[in-house]
Coordinates of C-alpha atoms in Angstrom, one line a residue:
M1 CA 0.0 0.0 0.0
V2 CA 1.3 3.3 -1.0
S3 CA 0.8 6.0 1.5
V4 CA -0.1 9.5 0.3
D5 CA 0.7 12.7 2.0
K6 CA -2.6 14.5 2.3
Q7 CA -0.9 17.9 2.2
A8 CA 1.3 17.1 -0.8
A9 CA -1.5 16.1 -3.1
P10 CA -3.2 19.6 -3.2
A11 CA 0.3 21.1 -3.7
A12 CA 0.9 18.9 -6.7
G13 CA -2.4 19.9 -8.1
R14 CA -1.6 23.5 -7.7
G15 CA 1.8 22.9 -9.5
L16 CA 0.1 21.4 -12.5
L17 CA -2.4 24.2 -12.6
S18 CA 0.4 26.8 -12.5
S19 CA 2.3 25.1 -15.3
W20 CA -0.8 25.0 -17.5
A21 CA -1.5 28.7 -16.9
Q22 CA 2.1 29.7 -17.6
R23 CA 2.0 27.9 -21.0
H24 CA -1.2 29.6 -22.0
L25 CA 0.0 32.9 -20.8
N26 CA 3.1 32.6 -23.0
L27 CA 1.0 31.7 -26.0
C28 CA -1.2 34.7 -25.4
F29 CA 1.8 36.9 -25.1
V30 CA 3.2 35.7 -28.4
A31 CA -0.2 36.0 -30.1
G32 CA -0.6 39.5 -28.8
F33 CA 2.8 40.6 -30.0
L34 CA 2.1 39.2 -33.5
L35 CA -1.3 41.0 -33.6
V36 CA 0.3 44.4 -32.6
L37 CA 3.0 43.9 -35.2
L38 CA 0.5 43.1 -37.9
T39 CA -1.6 46.1 -37.0
Y40 CA 1.5 48.4 -37.1
L41 CA 2.4 47.2 -40.6
V42 CA -1.1 47.7 -42.0
V43 CA -1.5 51.2 -40.4
S44 CA 1.9 52.3 -41.6
Q45 CA 1.0 51.5 -45.2
Q46 CA -2.3 53.3 -44.9
F47 CA -1.0 56.4 -43.2
A48 CA 2.3 57.0 -45.0
A49 CA 3.5 60.6 -45.2
T50 CA 1.8 62.6 -48.0
S51 CA 3.4 65.0 -50.4
P52 CA 1.5 67.8 -52.2
V53 CA 0.9 67.6 -55.9
A54 CA 1.2 70.4 -58.4
V55 CA -1.9 70.9 -60.5
P56 CA -0.9 70.3 -64.1
T57 CA -1.3 73.3 -66.5
T58 CA -1.4 73.0 -70.2
T59 CA 1.4 75.0 -71.8
P60 CA 2.6 75.0 -75.4
H61 CA 5.8 73.0 -76.1
R62 CA 8.0 75.4 -78.0
K63 CA 10.8 74.2 -80.2
H64 CA 14.3 75.4 -79.6
Q65 CA 17.7 74.8 -81.0
A66 CA 19.2 71.7 -79.3
I67 CA 22.2 72.5 -77.2
K68 CA 24.6 70.3 -75.3
S69 CA 27.2 72.7 -73.8
P70 CA 26.7 76.1 -72.3
G71 CA 26.9 78.9 -74.8
A72 CA 27.1 76.8 -77.9
G73 CA 26.5 79.2 -80.8
A74 CA 25.5 82.0 -78.5
G75 CA 28.5 83.9 -77.4
E76 CA 27.8 87.2 -75.7
A77 CA 25.2 88.5 -78.1
G78 CA 22.9 91.2 -76.7
S79 CA 19.7 89.4 -77.7
T80 CA 16.6 90.0 -75.5
Q81 CA 14.8 86.9 -76.5
G82 CA 13.3 84.8 -73.8
G83 CA 12.9 87.7 -71.3
R84 CA 11.2 91.0 -70.8
G85 CA 14.3 92.9 -70.0
G86 CA 16.9 94.7 -72.1
A87 CA 17.1 98.2 -73.4
G88 CA 13.7 99.7 -74.1
K89 CA 11.9 96.7 -72.5
T90 CA 9.4 96.9 -69.7
E91 CA 10.8 95.3 -66.6
A92 CA 9.1 92.1 -65.4
R93 CA 6.6 92.5 -62.6
P94 CA 8.1 91.5 -59.3
A95 CA 6.9 88.2 -58.0
H96 CA 5.7 89.6 -54.7
E97 CA 3.3 91.8 -56.6
Q98 CA 2.2 89.1 -59.0
Q99 CA -1.0 87.2 -58.3
Q100 CA 0.8 84.0 -57.4
Q101 CA -1.4 80.9 -57.2
G102 CA 0.7 79.6 -54.4
P103 CA 2.0 76.0 -54.0
P104 CA 0.0 73.4 -55.8
K105 CA -2.7 71.5 -53.9
A106 CA -2.8 67.8 -53.4
D107 CA -5.3 65.7 -55.3
G108 CA -6.4 62.1 -54.8
R109 CA -3.6 60.6 -56.7
A110 CA -0.9 61.7 -54.3
R111 CA 0.0 60.0 -51.2
G112 CA 3.4 59.9 -49.7
V113 CA 5.9 57.2 -50.2
G114 CA 6.3 54.5 -47.5
L115 CA 10.0 55.0 -46.8
K116 CA 12.8 52.9 -45.5
R117 CA 15.3 55.2 -43.9
D118 CA 18.7 55.3 -42.1
D119 CA 19.0 57.2 -38.9
D120 CA 19.7 60.4 -40.8
G121 CA 16.6 60.1 -42.9
A122 CA 18.4 59.3 -46.2
A123 CA 17.3 56.6 -48.5
K124 CA 19.3 53.3 -48.3
P125 CA 21.3 52.5 -51.4
F126 CA 19.0 49.8 -52.8
D127 CA 15.7 50.5 -51.1
N128 CA 12.4 51.5 -52.9
G129 CA 13.6 55.1 -53.0
K130 CA 11.5 58.1 -52.2
V131 CA 10.0 61.3 -53.6
V132 CA 10.3 64.4 -51.4
C133 CA 8.5 67.6 -52.6
I134 CA 8.8 71.0 -51.0
A135 CA 6.8 74.2 -51.6
S136 CA 8.2 77.6 -50.9
P137 CA 6.6 81.0 -51.4
F138 CA 7.9 81.1 -55.0
S139 CA 8.8 77.6 -56.1
Y140 CA 7.9 74.0 -56.0
T141 CA 10.6 71.3 -56.2
C142 CA 10.8 67.5 -56.0
D143 CA 13.8 65.4 -55.0
V144 CA 13.7 61.8 -56.3
F145 CA 15.9 59.2 -54.7
G146 CA 16.5 55.6 -55.8
D147 CA 16.3 54.1 -59.3
V148 CA 15.3 57.3 -61.2
R149 CA 14.9 57.5 -64.9
T150 CA 14.4 60.6 -67.1
N151 CA 12.7 60.8 -70.5
G152 CA 13.4 64.2 -71.8
T153 CA 11.0 64.3 -74.8
A154 CA 8.2 63.1 -72.6
H155 CA 9.1 65.5 -69.8
T156 CA 9.0 62.7 -67.2
V157 CA 11.1 61.7 -64.2
T158 CA 10.2 58.1 -63.1
L159 CA 11.0 56.4 -59.8
V160 CA 11.2 52.6 -60.2
P161 CA 10.7 50.7 -56.9
V162 CA 12.6 47.6 -56.1
T163 CA 9.6 45.9 -54.6
S164 CA 5.9 46.4 -55.3
R165 CA 4.0 49.4 -54.1
P166 CA 0.3 49.6 -53.5
E167 CA -0.4 52.5 -55.9
R168 CA 1.0 54.7 -58.6
R169 CA 1.7 58.4 -57.6
E170 CA 2.4 61.5 -59.7
W171 CA 3.5 65.1 -59.3
S172 CA 3.4 67.6 -62.2
I173 CA 5.4 70.7 -61.7
Q174 CA 7.2 73.5 -63.6
A175 CA 11.0 73.4 -63.2
Y176 CA 11.3 77.2 -63.2
A177 CA 12.0 79.1 -60.0
R178 CA 8.5 80.8 -60.0
F179 CA 5.1 79.4 -60.0
N180 CA 2.8 79.4 -63.1
M181 CA 5.1 80.8 -65.8
T182 CA 3.7 80.7 -69.3
G183 CA 5.5 78.9 -72.2
I184 CA 7.3 76.4 -69.9
P185 CA 6.2 72.7 -70.1
N186 CA 5.5 70.8 -66.9
V187 CA 7.6 67.9 -65.8
T188 CA 5.8 64.8 -64.5
V189 CA 7.4 63.0 -61.6
T190 CA 6.0 59.5 -61.3
Q191 CA 6.4 56.8 -58.7
L192 CA 5.6 53.5 -60.4
D193 CA 3.7 50.6 -59.0
S194 CA 6.1 47.8 -60.1
T195 CA 3.2 45.2 -60.2
S196 CA 1.3 47.3 -62.8
A197 CA 1.7 45.8 -66.2
A198 CA 0.1 48.9 -67.7
S199 CA 3.0 51.1 -66.7
P200 CA 6.3 49.3 -67.1
A201 CA 9.5 51.0 -66.3
P202 CA 11.4 52.5 -69.3
A203 CA 14.7 50.7 -69.9
C204 CA 17.9 52.7 -69.3
T205 CA 19.9 53.7 -72.3
V206 CA 22.4 55.9 -70.4
T207 CA 23.4 55.4 -66.8
H208 CA 25.0 58.3 -64.9
R209 CA 27.1 58.1 -61.8
V210 CA 26.3 61.6 -60.7
P211 CA 23.0 63.2 -59.6
A212 CA 21.0 65.5 -61.9
I213 CA 19.1 68.8 -61.7
V214 CA 16.2 69.4 -64.0
L215 CA 15.6 73.1 -64.5
A216 CA 13.6 75.4 -66.8
L217 CA 14.9 78.5 -68.5
G218 CA 12.8 81.3 -70.2
G219 CA 10.2 83.0 -68.0
H220 CA 11.5 86.4 -66.9
L221 CA 15.1 85.6 -68.0
G222 CA 16.5 88.4 -70.1
N223 CA 15.8 90.9 -67.4
Y224 CA 19.1 91.3 -65.6
F225 CA 17.6 91.2 -62.2
H226 CA 15.7 88.0 -62.9
D227 CA 18.7 86.3 -64.5
F228 CA 20.2 86.4 -61.0
S229 CA 17.1 86.1 -58.8
D230 CA 15.3 83.4 -60.8
A231 CA 18.2 81.3 -62.1
L232 CA 21.8 82.0 -61.1
V233 CA 21.2 82.2 -57.3
P234 CA 18.8 79.2 -57.1
L235 CA 21.0 77.2 -59.4
F236 CA 24.1 78.0 -57.2
V237 CA 22.1 76.8 -54.1
A238 CA 21.0 73.6 -55.8
S239 CA 24.3 72.6 -57.3
R240 CA 27.1 73.9 -55.2
R241 CA 27.2 71.0 -52.8
Y242 CA 28.2 68.7 -55.7
D243 CA 31.4 70.6 -56.6
G244 CA 30.7 70.2 -60.3
E245 CA 29.7 66.5 -60.1
V246 CA 26.1 67.1 -61.3
Q247 CA 24.3 66.8 -64.6
L248 CA 22.1 69.7 -65.6
L249 CA 19.0 69.0 -67.8
A250 CA 17.5 72.2 -69.1
S251 CA 13.9 72.5 -70.3
N252 CA 12.9 75.4 -72.5
I253 CA 16.5 75.9 -73.4
Q254 CA 17.8 79.4 -74.1
P255 CA 21.2 79.2 -75.9
W256 CA 21.8 82.9 -75.6
W257 CA 21.4 82.8 -71.8
L258 CA 23.7 79.8 -71.4
G259 CA 26.2 81.6 -73.5
K260 CA 26.0 84.9 -71.5
Y261 CA 26.5 83.1 -68.2
E262 CA 28.7 80.3 -69.5
A263 CA 31.5 81.0 -67.0
V264 CA 29.1 80.5 -64.1
V265 CA 27.4 77.4 -65.5
R266 CA 30.7 75.7 -66.2
R267 CA 31.8 76.2 -62.6
L268 CA 28.6 74.6 -61.3
T269 CA 28.8 71.5 -63.5
K270 CA 31.7 69.7 -65.2
Y271 CA 29.3 68.2 -67.7
E272 CA 27.5 69.4 -70.9
V273 CA 24.1 70.9 -70.2
L274 CA 21.5 68.7 -71.9
D275 CA 18.5 70.0 -73.8
L276 CA 15.7 68.1 -71.9
D277 CA 13.1 68.9 -74.5
H278 CA 15.0 67.1 -77.3
D279 CA 16.7 64.4 -75.3
D280 CA 15.4 61.0 -76.5
Q281 CA 17.5 59.0 -74.1
I282 CA 16.3 57.2 -71.0
R283 CA 18.8 58.4 -68.5
C284 CA 19.2 56.6 -65.1
F285 CA 20.3 58.4 -62.0
R286 CA 20.3 57.7 -58.2
H287 CA 19.1 61.2 -57.4
V288 CA 17.3 63.8 -59.5
T289 CA 16.2 67.3 -58.3
V290 CA 13.3 68.6 -60.4
G291 CA 13.0 72.4 -60.2
L292 CA 14.9 75.3 -58.6
N293 CA 13.9 76.7 -55.2
M294 CA 14.0 80.5 -54.9
H295 CA 14.1 81.3 -51.2
K296 CA 13.6 85.0 -51.6
E297 CA 14.1 87.7 -54.3
F298 CA 17.8 87.7 -55.2
N299 CA 18.7 86.2 -51.8
I300 CA 19.5 83.0 -49.9
V301 CA 18.1 81.7 -46.7
P302 CA 20.9 79.5 -45.2
E303 CA 18.5 77.3 -43.3
L304 CA 16.8 76.3 -46.5
V305 CA 19.9 75.2 -48.4
P306 CA 19.8 71.5 -49.2
G307 CA 22.4 68.9 -48.3
G308 CA 23.5 70.5 -45.0
V309 CA 25.9 72.8 -46.8
P310 CA 25.7 76.3 -45.2
L311 CA 25.5 78.8 -48.0
S312 CA 24.6 82.5 -48.0
M313 CA 24.9 85.5 -50.3
L314 CA 28.4 86.0 -49.0
N315 CA 29.3 82.6 -50.5
F316 CA 27.5 83.5 -53.8
T317 CA 29.4 86.8 -54.2
A318 CA 32.7 85.1 -53.3
F319 CA 31.9 82.5 -56.0
L320 CA 31.3 85.2 -58.5
R321 CA 34.7 86.9 -57.6
E322 CA 36.4 83.5 -58.2
T323 CA 34.5 82.8 -61.4
Y324 CA 35.3 86.2 -63.0
S325 CA 38.7 86.6 -61.4
L326 CA 37.7 89.8 -59.6
P327 CA 40.7 91.3 -57.8
R328 CA 39.1 93.2 -55.0
A329 CA 37.8 91.6 -51.8
A330 CA 37.6 94.8 -49.8
P331 CA 36.8 98.5 -50.7
I332 CA 39.3 101.3 -50.4
S333 CA 40.8 101.8 -47.0
L334 CA 41.1 105.5 -46.1
T335 CA 43.2 104.5 -43.2
N336 CA 45.6 102.4 -45.3
K337 CA 44.9 99.2 -43.4
K338 CA 42.7 97.0 -45.6
S339 CA 42.9 98.6 -49.0
S340 CA 43.3 96.3 -52.0
P341 CA 45.9 97.6 -52.9
P342 CA 47.0 100.2 -50.3
V343 CA 46.5 103.8 -51.4
D344 CA 47.9 107.2 -50.9
R345 CA 45.0 109.1 -49.2
K346 CA 46.2 112.4 -50.7
K347 CA 46.1 111.1 -54.3
K348 CA 43.2 108.5 -54.2
K349 CA 39.5 109.0 -53.4
P350 CA 36.8 106.4 -53.0
R351 CA 35.2 105.6 -56.4
L352 CA 31.5 106.0 -56.9
M353 CA 29.7 104.4 -59.9
L354 CA 26.5 106.4 -60.8
L355 CA 24.0 104.3 -62.8
D356 CA 22.4 106.5 -65.4
R357 CA 19.3 104.7 -66.7
G358 CA 18.5 105.5 -70.3
H359 CA 14.7 105.2 -69.9
Y360 CA 12.0 105.4 -67.2
R361 CA 13.1 106.1 -63.7
K362 CA 16.1 108.0 -65.0
L363 CA 18.0 110.7 -63.2
V364 CA 17.2 114.0 -64.9
N365 CA 19.9 116.1 -63.1
V366 CA 23.0 113.8 -63.4
P367 CA 25.5 116.7 -63.6
E368 CA 24.2 118.1 -60.3
I369 CA 24.5 114.7 -58.6
V370 CA 28.0 114.3 -59.9
K371 CA 29.1 117.6 -58.5
A372 CA 27.5 116.8 -55.1
A373 CA 29.3 113.5 -55.0
E374 CA 32.6 115.0 -55.9
K375 CA 32.1 117.7 -53.3
A376 CA 31.5 115.0 -50.7
G377 CA 34.9 113.5 -51.6
F378 CA 34.2 110.8 -54.3
E379 CA 35.7 110.1 -57.6
V380 CA 32.6 109.7 -59.8
T381 CA 32.1 107.7 -63.0
I382 CA 28.8 107.6 -64.9
A383 CA 27.8 104.2 -66.1
D384 CA 25.0 103.0 -68.3
P385 CA 25.4 99.2 -68.5
R386 CA 23.8 97.8 -71.6
F387 CA 22.2 94.3 -72.0
N388 CA 24.8 93.2 -74.4
V389 CA 27.8 94.0 -72.3
R390 CA 30.0 91.0 -71.5
V391 CA 29.4 90.0 -68.0
K392 CA 33.0 89.6 -67.1
E393 CA 33.8 93.1 -68.4
L394 CA 30.9 94.5 -66.4
A395 CA 31.9 92.6 -63.3
L396 CA 35.5 93.8 -63.4
S397 CA 34.4 97.3 -63.8
V398 CA 31.9 97.3 -60.9
N399 CA 34.4 95.5 -58.7
S400 CA 36.8 98.5 -59.0
F401 CA 34.3 100.8 -57.3
D402 CA 33.6 101.4 -53.6
V403 CA 30.0 102.8 -54.0
L404 CA 27.2 101.9 -56.4
L405 CA 24.5 104.5 -56.7
G406 CA 21.3 104.2 -58.7
V407 CA 17.5 104.5 -58.9
H408 CA 15.6 101.3 -58.1
G409 CA 16.0 99.0 -61.1
A410 CA 17.9 96.0 -62.5
G411 CA 21.2 97.9 -62.6
L412 CA 21.5 97.5 -58.9
T413 CA 21.9 93.8 -59.4
N414 CA 25.6 94.6 -60.1
S415 CA 26.0 95.0 -56.4
A416 CA 26.9 91.3 -56.5
F417 CA 30.3 92.3 -58.0
L418 CA 31.2 94.9 -55.4
P419 CA 33.8 94.0 -52.8
P420 CA 32.4 93.2 -49.4
G421 CA 32.3 96.3 -47.2
A422 CA 31.4 98.5 -50.2
V423 CA 28.3 100.7 -50.2
V424 CA 25.0 100.5 -52.2
I425 CA 22.8 103.6 -52.4
Q426 CA 19.4 102.9 -53.7
V427 CA 17.3 105.9 -54.8
V428 CA 13.7 104.9 -54.2
P429 CA 11.1 106.6 -56.5
Y430 CA 8.0 108.3 -55.1
G431 CA 4.9 106.1 -54.4
K432 CA 5.6 104.0 -51.3
L433 CA 7.9 101.6 -53.0
E434 CA 10.2 101.2 -49.9
P435 CA 9.1 97.6 -49.0
M436 CA 9.8 96.4 -52.6
A437 CA 13.1 98.3 -52.7
Q438 CA 14.2 96.8 -49.4
R439 CA 13.2 93.3 -50.4
E440 CA 14.8 93.2 -53.8
F441 CA 18.0 95.1 -53.1
G442 CA 18.3 96.2 -49.5
D443 CA 18.1 92.8 -47.8
P444 CA 20.3 91.1 -50.4
A445 CA 23.0 93.9 -50.2
A446 CA 23.1 93.5 -46.4
N447 CA 23.5 89.7 -46.8
M448 CA 26.4 90.3 -49.2
G449 CA 28.3 92.1 -46.5
L450 CA 27.6 95.5 -48.1
R451 CA 26.5 98.7 -46.4
Y452 CA 23.1 99.5 -47.7
L453 CA 21.8 103.1 -47.8
E454 CA 18.3 104.1 -49.0
Y455 CA 17.3 107.5 -50.2
S456 CA 13.5 107.9 -50.7
I457 CA 12.7 110.9 -52.9
S458 CA 10.0 113.4 -51.9
V459 CA 7.1 114.2 -54.2
E460 CA 8.9 117.4 -55.2
E461 CA 11.7 115.3 -56.6
S462 CA 9.4 113.3 -58.8
T463 CA 8.5 114.3 -62.4
L464 CA 5.1 112.9 -61.7
L465 CA 4.2 116.2 -59.9
E466 CA 4.8 118.1 -63.2
T467 CA 3.1 115.6 -65.5
L468 CA 0.1 114.6 -63.4
G469 CA -0.5 117.7 -61.2
P470 CA -0.8 117.9 -57.4
H471 CA -4.4 116.6 -57.3
H472 CA -3.9 113.3 -59.2
P473 CA -4.4 110.2 -57.0
A474 CA -0.9 109.0 -57.8
I475 CA 0.4 112.2 -56.1
K476 CA -1.9 112.9 -53.2
D477 CA -3.0 109.3 -52.4
P478 CA -0.4 106.6 -53.3
D479 CA -2.3 104.1 -51.2
S480 CA -5.3 104.3 -53.5
V481 CA -3.0 103.4 -56.4
H482 CA -1.7 100.4 -54.6
R483 CA -5.2 99.3 -53.8
S484 CA -6.1 99.4 -57.5
G485 CA -3.5 96.7 -58.3
W486 CA 0.0 96.2 -59.5
D487 CA -0.6 97.3 -63.0
K488 CA -1.4 100.9 -61.9
V489 CA 1.6 100.9 -59.5
A490 CA 3.9 99.8 -62.3
E491 CA 2.3 102.3 -64.8
Y492 CA 2.7 105.4 -62.6
Y493 CA 5.6 104.8 -60.2
L494 CA 7.9 102.6 -62.4
G495 CA 6.9 103.4 -65.9
K496 CA 6.1 107.1 -66.0
Q497 CA 8.3 108.5 -63.3
N498 CA 11.8 110.1 -63.5
V499 CA 13.8 111.5 -60.6
R500 CA 15.3 115.0 -60.0
V501 CA 17.4 114.5 -56.8
D502 CA 17.5 117.4 -54.4
V503 CA 21.3 117.5 -53.9
E504 CA 21.1 119.4 -50.7
R505 CA 18.7 116.8 -49.2
F506 CA 20.8 114.0 -50.6
A507 CA 24.1 115.3 -49.2
P508 CA 23.7 113.5 -45.8
T509 CA 23.4 110.2 -47.5
L510 CA 26.6 110.7 -49.4
A511 CA 28.2 111.7 -46.1
L512 CA 27.1 108.4 -44.5
A513 CA 28.6 106.4 -47.4
L514 CA 32.0 108.2 -47.0
D515 CA 31.9 107.8 -43.2
H516 CA 31.4 104.1 -43.6
L517 CA 34.4 103.8 -45.9
R518 CA 36.5 105.7 -43.5
R519 CA 35.7 103.2 -40.8
Q520 CA 36.8 100.2 -42.9

């Protein structure tokens, strides 16, 4: 007979029960974990980050001469094609006064790409890639990473995923630095669904080892200010991080423009500029940027520069000095400390370039202004830069001066060639144009390391008082003209007005410029 411990039996039962509960608890834990993981994967696919989509606009496809290298067949001709500038041309309307449509709105086709990222957010070398689109106050750009293929004649940039994606997505944008420009075709950025037989990936005919930038020319180019604000500055920002190792694909090609700024373009890329509209190759890249991002008018916002490369207008002007071999990196030193080269104060005076516009907003008493500037202590040269002047010749000339003086207009763009520490004096026409003047030339000049001075004329210094009379709304109520729209502002204050500077009233501004140079 086997004796049983009456106390041990219940204990054994409890042990069996505990073991059974533990096994079931473990199974429940595993099942719960798998359920949470499955839920996460489903939700992450449904709620991937979204990117806005530009609304396509129908624009005519204009034929242009094919071009592979900057300036081919163009030289430095003074053509005004492709822009609204040049002698006798009406200057393009500033973007801040245009009726911008703003960044494109998303439609139902566009949802963001489910991304596989490293810790720094960059796409892994052989993942599905990604499309990152950014809207700014002026521009809309897309960066495409992964297996990217361009078809120039079709104006498409296609991302081919390695594995299947749940849906096809598209973005249609203009590659120009301003929204909604006429005459510029849209570029369609497409993320393919690799399981879709209806939209197979185009096969590569040329494979590149460098990234690419797709840009559009035309628009306001041909106006000297917009050449810089809409193209040269944004292109510098987009491409400088690559140190020349980047391929440019230009839509709406302008051979004359590439010729005029050939020196700049050749320093930004080591490769021939391709005419996107006539390029029948399927080109494969690992990274393509579509469009140029203009941060501000003729300006750079360092925090918005891509690639983590800190750039500013100081970097841009230094780049121009290197490109055009400009000798001066500092203005005259009246104390003989920083002058380039040192000067004899008794023989040398600071040099002032007076911009004499040949049309609207011109100075009608240039001889008086020259005498006032000479009396203040400057050596004065009158300049009337023409559209067909070679950029290097103009840059070398401007760089030799210490002060640039002119009425609001494209000629003040030449401030980019002044040595840091020099002075820009902008004469602002009558009509409450100070905000525009500050935005387009004042802020950029300060960011270039220049001393910016502004002289706003009084109504007595405007020829409008004579031509319109004291009771005209443009004279007695500028606000009413602004309320009526940009066309009226441009008509009266930019297109019909000339300036007669009161040299006595202007004298303190000249004194401030000289005082600044003495403290250099």
